[in-house]
Amino acid sequence: MIQKKECVAMLLAGGEGRRLGILTKKLAKPAIPFGGKYRIIDFTLSNCTNSGFDTVGVLTQYQPLVLNAHIGIGIPWDLDRKNGGISLLSPFAEKGGGHWYKGTANAIYQNMCFVEQYSPDYLLVISGDHIYKMDYAALLSHHKERNAEATIAVIQVPWEEACRFGILSVGAEGKIIQFEEKPPKPKSNQVSMGVYMFNWPILREYLKKDERDKKSHNDFGKDVIPMMLREGRRLFAYPFQGYWKDVGTVESLWQSSMDLLAEEPELDLFDRDWRIYTVSPNHPPQYLAPTARVQRSLINEGCVIYGEVENSVLFHGVHVGPGSVIKDSVVLANVRIGKDVQVEKAIIGEETVVGDNCRIGYINGTNGQSADITLVEEHAVIPGNMIIRSISR
Amino acid sequence: MKHVMGVIDLSEKDGCPDLKELTRQRCIASIPFGGRYRVIDFVLSNMVNSGIINVGIFTLNKYRSLLDHLGSGKVWDLHRKRDGLFILPPMQHCAAEEPQGDMQYLYDHMDYLKNSSQKTVVITGGNMICNLDYREAVSFHREMKADITVLYKDMGPGQADLSHCKKITLDDDARVVAMEDAAGQLKSRKVFLDMLIVGKPLLLELISSCYGQEGSRVCNLVNHGILANLSSLKIYGFPHRGYLGAIDSLSCYYRHSMDLLKPEISRELFFKPGFIYTKSNDEPPAKYGTGALVQNSLVANGCQIEGEVRNSILFRGVRVEKGATITDSIVMQKCLIEKGASLDTVILDKEACITPGRQLKGEKENPLVVGKRAKL
């Protein structure tokens, strides 16, 4: 018999990340590598572990291979558990045919049986697309203290960005009055982080109702939350302060990687009380040769560096040959860079081999200003003496 | 290799070599090595990479940190339903008793040997740094129909400084004709790796012949199993051609650590023929600040470096503040080197803290050792 759990987490990890171009050709957005050793989903999974949530359903859909291999049975996050633990939930076929998850709410609806096994009082719905550190246990206490039926984590964003998000109007004591998904003229800059805490018995009924509505998009932001508000349910906002990033574009992925290099970055990867867990590649320590010069960079294990690395993030097992210079760039795992190569403001995909004397990215052009980011595909073999740079959009 | 089991015997039969502060609270096998490993990771990974899935570790002294490191054996894929990792502490005899030979521990754990289904046993010590595949040695053992096969390394003229090791001589058929300890007169460059392969029935017989009778003797496997039987048993030698480091003194520890700064050696030791596995600490990538200068060094994850580091090994989570310099040194996990401090030929044990402006200097043959959690 399965033990009852007070709260079950459902992690939506089916995001396609279309604006990330070739980076998401073979993997879902939550599987995008970030910060020299992590994948984006590691942040939410580690949040679960660090908050003491031990039952997590991960809903995958688009390109699940890399994600499934990464998550495995959840060992790095201590989620290989006797009761609960991690479960990968992909869309499946039934006698009547199979269905893709139509929207975020439908994804939970299709997995109601999974949730019901644990008879939870609360359901946490989160997305694997965002980078942030949040104590979900504090969110749950906030939810309980207010006797809420649903609580939405909110964060303040610059006004000009607000129209990309779900906007909340908050009244007295943090009660949500209005919720608008991506309005052209936002009335507030308090936006939904896509982190929801629900009373499960109530949500269950709304999911069924939403499913019966043929006009619904079956989406939390567009349909379920507005419906709950219309029917006068107790919805509260949970104000969050701190780093929160949706790395939806190549530019924002690059920029948030660069942000990590600040002397005191907003997102602290070195916090021992809130570790970010991931699969360990088990490489030896990095080796910096007598000719190496590394500054303002994050370098992961297994790297071997003979050249210069400045203001860059290197994933595990990257080789940088003598005379090569890497600047303002992100180099993914196991890339081999030959001799006298110059790389500037580029993202180089996994396992790519760059031949000697190549020039990649915008080199000494506009003093690094507003130059586009050059993306190099994974598993590419670039012969020597090539010049590769992005075409201005 | 499913017929082969491994035994790592940490009983340190020649007495416990003194590695000063490094062995104050731990056995040699548990000494941190190479930026993120412990000494035992090498022999243990070798066994796993050779396809051995049943490994018994005989611990004797100071094994608390070793237990923490090994855990369930998951990291080495030895967390298994059948077989896997067995950590076997000594049967408690009287504490004040005379030192026992390693045969005593084999005898104590005879049930483990008997209960294991494997027919062949690889027995090794725990202080050898090398990367080797036992499969070749085991097939040699079978082809030669050997009773015992000992592994050795032929040291080149320049590298004969394994003064604490036993030496062997072989005849033209690779049969062992003599074996002597370091004090002996044997002129041979063939050094015994403290690793041998033996059929289980013979091993059990050798153990019982030492302990089956009345009265206890101090017996050890090399003296009473090999030396006493050089003529009656077929004992062969099998060469290891790769790198070898035996950690049995502080200067050896320092020298073999520094060898890792030679890329050709570290490439072999860490990757060929197999990977070396160790417990992961979930540290973020190492972070280099503006003004950091790190050259010819091994740096593990979780380090934050703002100062200068040359010819050194930094373990996980070390912080080097601005203006601090580290040269020819080994700095273990979570040490803090504050502003303007300088280290030259120093070994810092875990979590040591060097306060601003402090200067420490040791010598190549006698590096300065700073104990765990010391604050200087």
PDB file of N, CA and C in Angstrom, chain B residues 182-231:
ATOM      1  N   ALA B 182      62.335  -4.865   1.647  1.00  0.00           N
ATOM      2  CA  ALA B 182      63.221  -3.764   1.314  1.00  0.00           C
ATOM      3  C   ALA B 182      64.590  -3.901   1.971  1.00  0.00           C
ATOM      4  N   ALA B 183      64.617  -4.486   3.164  1.00  0.00           N
ATOM      5  CA  ALA B 183      65.868  -4.619   3.892  1.00  0.00           C
ATOM      6  C   ALA B 183      66.792  -5.674   3.280  1.00  0.00           C
ATOM      7  N   GLY B 184      66.239  -6.504   2.407  1.00  0.00           N
ATOM      8  CA  GLY B 184      67.009  -7.624   1.857  1.00  0.00           C
ATOM      9  C   GLY B 184      68.070  -7.204   0.856  1.00  0.00           C
ATOM     10  N   GLN B 185      68.838  -8.173   0.396  1.00  0.00           N
ATOM     11  CA  GLN B 185      69.972  -7.906  -0.484  1.00  0.00           C
ATOM     12  C   GLN B 185      69.629  -8.100  -1.965  1.00  0.00           C
ATOM     13  N   LEU B 186      68.418  -8.491  -2.228  1.00  0.00           N
ATOM     14  CA  LEU B 186      68.045  -8.856  -3.581  1.00  0.00           C
ATOM     15  C   LEU B 186      68.241  -7.701  -4.553  1.00  0.00           C
ATOM     16  N   LYS B 187      69.047  -7.958  -5.586  1.00  0.00           N
ATOM     17  CA  LYS B 187      69.274  -6.914  -6.580  1.00  0.00           C
ATOM     18  C   LYS B 187      68.274  -7.113  -7.709  1.00  0.00           C
ATOM     19  N   SER B 188      67.158  -6.455  -7.590  1.00  0.00           N
ATOM     20  CA  SER B 188      66.145  -6.607  -8.617  1.00  0.00           C
ATOM     21  C   SER B 188      65.384  -5.312  -8.738  1.00  0.00           C
ATOM     22  N   ARG B 189      64.982  -4.999  -9.973  1.00  0.00           N
ATOM     23  CA  ARG B 189      64.173  -3.800 -10.157  1.00  0.00           C
ATOM     24  C   ARG B 189      62.681  -4.152 -10.217  1.00  0.00           C
ATOM     25  N   LYS B 190      62.395  -5.424  -9.995  1.00  0.00           N
ATOM     26  CA  LYS B 190      60.998  -5.858 -10.057  1.00  0.00           C
ATOM     27  C   LYS B 190      60.361  -5.699  -8.689  1.00  0.00           C
ATOM     28  N   VAL B 191      59.388  -4.813  -8.650  1.00  0.00           N
ATOM     29  CA  VAL B 191      58.779  -4.478  -7.378  1.00  0.00           C
ATOM     30  C   VAL B 191      57.403  -5.132  -7.271  1.00  0.00           C
ATOM     31  N   PHE B 192      57.169  -5.785  -6.136  1.00  0.00           N
ATOM     32  CA  PHE B 192      55.901  -6.467  -5.893  1.00  0.00           C
ATOM     33  C   PHE B 192      54.818  -5.412  -5.619  1.00  0.00           C
ATOM     34  N   LEU B 193      53.698  -5.515  -6.347  1.00  0.00           N
ATOM     35  CA  LEU B 193      52.625  -4.530  -6.234  1.00  0.00           C
ATOM     36  C   LEU B 193      51.709  -4.745  -5.031  1.00  0.00           C
ATOM     37  N   ASP B 194      52.037  -5.724  -4.230  1.00  0.00           N
ATOM     38  CA  ASP B 194      51.155  -6.055  -3.123  1.00  0.00           C
ATOM     39  C   ASP B 194      49.787  -6.482  -3.669  1.00  0.00           C
ATOM     40  N   MET B 195      49.840  -7.194  -4.793  1.00  0.00           N
ATOM     41  CA  MET B 195      48.623  -7.682  -5.428  1.00  0.00           C
ATOM     42  C   MET B 195      48.898  -9.095  -5.893  1.00  0.00           C
ATOM     43  N   LEU B 196      47.991 -10.004  -5.606  1.00  0.00           N
ATOM     44  CA  LEU B 196      48.198 -11.353  -6.102  1.00  0.00           C
ATOM     45  C   LEU B 196      46.876 -12.023  -6.440  1.00  0.00           C
ATOM     46  N   ILE B 197      46.998 -13.042  -7.280  1.00  0.00           N
ATOM     47  CA  ILE B 197      45.826 -13.795  -7.707  1.00  0.00           C
ATOM     48  C   ILE B 197      46.006 -15.222  -7.229  1.00  0.00           C
ATOM     49  N   VAL B 198      44.993 -15.765  -6.613  1.00  0.00           N
ATOM     50  CA  VAL B 198      45.115 -17.124  -6.090  1.00  0.00           C
ATOM     51  C   VAL B 198      43.753 -17.813  -6.187  1.00  0.00           C
ATOM     52  N   GLY B 199      43.801 -19.113  -6.456  1.00  0.00           N
ATOM     53  CA  GLY B 199      42.563 -19.891  -6.475  1.00  0.00           C
ATOM     54  C   GLY B 199      42.005 -19.972  -5.055  1.00  0.00           C
ATOM     55  N   LYS B 200      40.683 -19.939  -4.925  1.00  0.00           N
ATOM     56  CA  LYS B 200      40.121 -19.910  -3.582  1.00  0.00           C
ATOM     57  C   LYS B 200      40.426 -21.179  -2.772  1.00  0.00           C
ATOM     58  N   PRO B 201      40.339 -22.368  -3.392  1.00  0.00           N
ATOM     59  CA  PRO B 201      40.631 -23.573  -2.587  1.00  0.00           C
ATOM     60  C   PRO B 201      42.036 -23.540  -1.998  1.00  0.00           C
ATOM     61  N   LEU B 202      43.012 -23.096  -2.796  1.00  0.00           N
ATOM     62  CA  LEU B 202      44.382 -23.031  -2.292  1.00  0.00           C
ATOM     63  C   LEU B 202      44.492 -21.987  -1.178  1.00  0.00           C
ATOM     64  N   LEU B 203      43.833 -20.865  -1.370  1.00  0.00           N
ATOM     65  CA  LEU B 203      43.877 -19.810  -0.354  1.00  0.00           C
ATOM     66  C   LEU B 203      43.323 -20.333   0.977  1.00  0.00           C
ATOM     67  N   LEU B 204      42.185 -21.008   0.900  1.00  0.00           N
ATOM     68  CA  LEU B 204      41.584 -21.541   2.121  1.00  0.00           C
ATOM     69  C   LEU B 204      42.510 -22.551   2.787  1.00  0.00           C
ATOM     70  N   GLU B 205      43.183 -23.339   1.937  1.00  0.00           N
ATOM     71  CA  GLU B 205      44.108 -24.344   2.454  1.00  0.00           C
ATOM     72  C   GLU B 205      45.286 -23.660   3.176  1.00  0.00           C
ATOM     73  N   LEU B 206      45.812 -22.600   2.543  1.00  0.00           N
ATOM     74  CA  LEU B 206      46.935 -21.892   3.157  1.00  0.00           C
ATOM     75  C   LEU B 206      46.525 -21.265   4.491  1.00  0.00           C
ATOM     76  N   ILE B 207      45.304 -20.732   4.511  1.00  0.00           N
ATOM     77  CA  ILE B 207      44.833 -20.120   5.754  1.00  0.00           C
ATOM     78  C   ILE B 207      44.705 -21.178   6.846  1.00  0.00           C
ATOM     79  N   SER B 208      44.079 -22.300   6.494  1.00  0.00           N
ATOM     80  CA  SER B 208      43.878 -23.338   7.517  1.00  0.00           C
ATOM     81  C   SER B 208      45.197 -23.915   7.989  1.00  0.00           C
ATOM     82  N   SER B 209      46.167 -24.004   7.091  1.00  0.00           N
ATOM     83  CA  SER B 209      47.442 -24.589   7.510  1.00  0.00           C
ATOM     84  C   SER B 209      48.134 -23.688   8.527  1.00  0.00           C
ATOM     85  N   CYS B 210      47.836 -22.405   8.484  1.00  0.00           N
ATOM     86  CA  CYS B 210      48.410 -21.502   9.476  1.00  0.00           C
ATOM     87  C   CYS B 210      47.638 -21.536  10.780  1.00  0.00           C
ATOM     88  N   TYR B 211      46.314 -21.686  10.671  1.00  0.00           N
ATOM     89  CA  TYR B 211      45.499 -21.516  11.877  1.00  0.00           C
ATOM     90  C   TYR B 211      44.743 -22.759  12.301  1.00  0.00           C
ATOM     91  N   GLY B 212      44.891 -23.813  11.508  1.00  0.00           N
ATOM     92  CA  GLY B 212      44.160 -25.020  11.860  1.00  0.00           C
ATOM     93  C   GLY B 212      44.723 -25.694  13.092  1.00  0.00           C
ATOM     94  N   GLN B 213      46.054 -25.434  13.350  1.00  0.00           N
ATOM     95  CA  GLN B 213      46.692 -26.183  14.423  1.00  0.00           C
ATOM     96  C   GLN B 213      46.588 -25.451  15.754  1.00  0.00           C
ATOM     97  N   GLU B 214      47.076 -26.144  16.770  1.00  0.00           N
ATOM     98  CA  GLU B 214      47.110 -25.557  18.115  1.00  0.00           C
ATOM     99  C   GLU B 214      48.072 -24.378  18.149  1.00  0.00           C
ATOM    100  N   GLY B 215      47.784 -23.449  19.015  1.00  0.00           N
ATOM    101  CA  GLY B 215      48.717 -22.332  19.204  1.00  0.00           C
ATOM    102  C   GLY B 215      48.671 -21.376  18.046  1.00  0.00           C
ATOM    103  N   SER B 216      48.778 -20.112  18.330  1.00  0.00           N
ATOM    104  CA  SER B 216      48.706 -19.162  17.224  1.00  0.00           C
ATOM    105  C   SER B 216      50.095 -18.660  16.874  1.00  0.00           C
ATOM    106  N   ARG B 217      50.281 -18.485  15.592  1.00  0.00           N
ATOM    107  CA  ARG B 217      51.539 -17.937  15.112  1.00  0.00           C
ATOM    108  C   ARG B 217      51.219 -16.638  14.401  1.00  0.00           C
ATOM    109  N   VAL B 218      52.174 -15.787  14.289  1.00  0.00           N
ATOM    110  CA  VAL B 218      51.954 -14.625  13.446  1.00  0.00           C
ATOM    111  C   VAL B 218      52.242 -15.050  12.016  1.00  0.00           C
ATOM    112  N   CYS B 219      51.203 -15.095  11.219  1.00  0.00           N
ATOM    113  CA  CYS B 219      51.368 -15.561   9.850  1.00  0.00           C
ATOM    114  C   CYS B 219      50.995 -14.450   8.892  1.00  0.00           C
ATOM    115  N   ASN B 220      51.734 -14.302   7.842  1.00  0.00           N
ATOM    116  CA  ASN B 220      51.170 -13.490   6.781  1.00  0.00           C
ATOM    117  C   ASN B 220      51.296 -14.164   5.443  1.00  0.00           C
ATOM    118  N   LEU B 221      50.453 -13.706   4.564  1.00  0.00           N
ATOM    119  CA  LEU B 221      50.248 -14.392   3.295  1.00  0.00           C
ATOM    120  C   LEU B 221      51.530 -14.462   2.479  1.00  0.00           C
ATOM    121  N   VAL B 222      52.286 -13.369   2.477  1.00  0.00           N
ATOM    122  CA  VAL B 222      53.488 -13.366   1.655  1.00  0.00           C
ATOM    123  C   VAL B 222      54.523 -14.334   2.216  1.00  0.00           C
ATOM    124  N   ASN B 223      54.782 -14.243   3.534  1.00  0.00           N
ATOM    125  CA  ASN B 223      55.811 -15.106   4.113  1.00  0.00           C
ATOM    126  C   ASN B 223      55.414 -16.585   4.129  1.00  0.00           C
ATOM    127  N   HIS B 224      54.212 -16.840   4.600  1.00  0.00           N
ATOM    128  CA  HIS B 224      53.814 -18.237   4.794  1.00  0.00           C
ATOM    129  C   HIS B 224      53.071 -18.813   3.606  1.00  0.00           C
ATOM    130  N   GLY B 225      52.571 -17.952   2.754  1.00  0.00           N
ATOM    131  CA  GLY B 225      51.885 -18.460   1.565  1.00  0.00           C
ATOM    132  C   GLY B 225      52.826 -18.536   0.376  1.00  0.00           C
ATOM    133  N   ILE B 226      53.614 -17.497   0.177  1.00  0.00           N
ATOM    134  CA  ILE B 226      54.444 -17.450  -1.023  1.00  0.00           C
ATOM    135  C   ILE B 226      55.876 -17.895  -0.746  1.00  0.00           C
ATOM    136  N   LEU B 227      56.550 -17.190   0.168  1.00  0.00           N
ATOM    137  CA  LEU B 227      57.972 -17.483   0.383  1.00  0.00           C
ATOM    138  C   LEU B 227      58.206 -18.932   0.803  1.00  0.00           C
ATOM    139  N   ALA B 228      57.319 -19.443   1.647  1.00  0.00           N
ATOM    140  CA  ALA B 228      57.511 -20.810   2.135  1.00  0.00           C
ATOM    141  C   ALA B 228      57.228 -21.847   1.046  1.00  0.00           C
ATOM    142  N   ASN B 229      56.576 -21.408  -0.025  1.00  0.00           N
ATOM    143  CA  ASN B 229      56.139 -22.387  -1.024  1.00  0.00           C
ATOM    144  C   ASN B 229      56.697 -22.142  -2.422  1.00  0.00           C
ATOM    145  N   LEU B 230      57.786 -21.354  -2.494  1.00  0.00           N
ATOM    146  CA  LEU B 230      58.319 -21.002  -3.810  1.00  0.00           C
ATOM    147  C   LEU B 230      58.624 -22.224  -4.657  1.00  0.00           C
ATOM    148  N   SER B 231      59.067 -23.315  -4.023  1.00  0.00           N
ATOM    149  CA  SER B 231      59.408 -24.490  -4.821  1.00  0.00           C
ATOM    150  C   SER B 231      58.234 -25.452  -4.979  1.00  0.00           C
TER     151      SER B 231
END
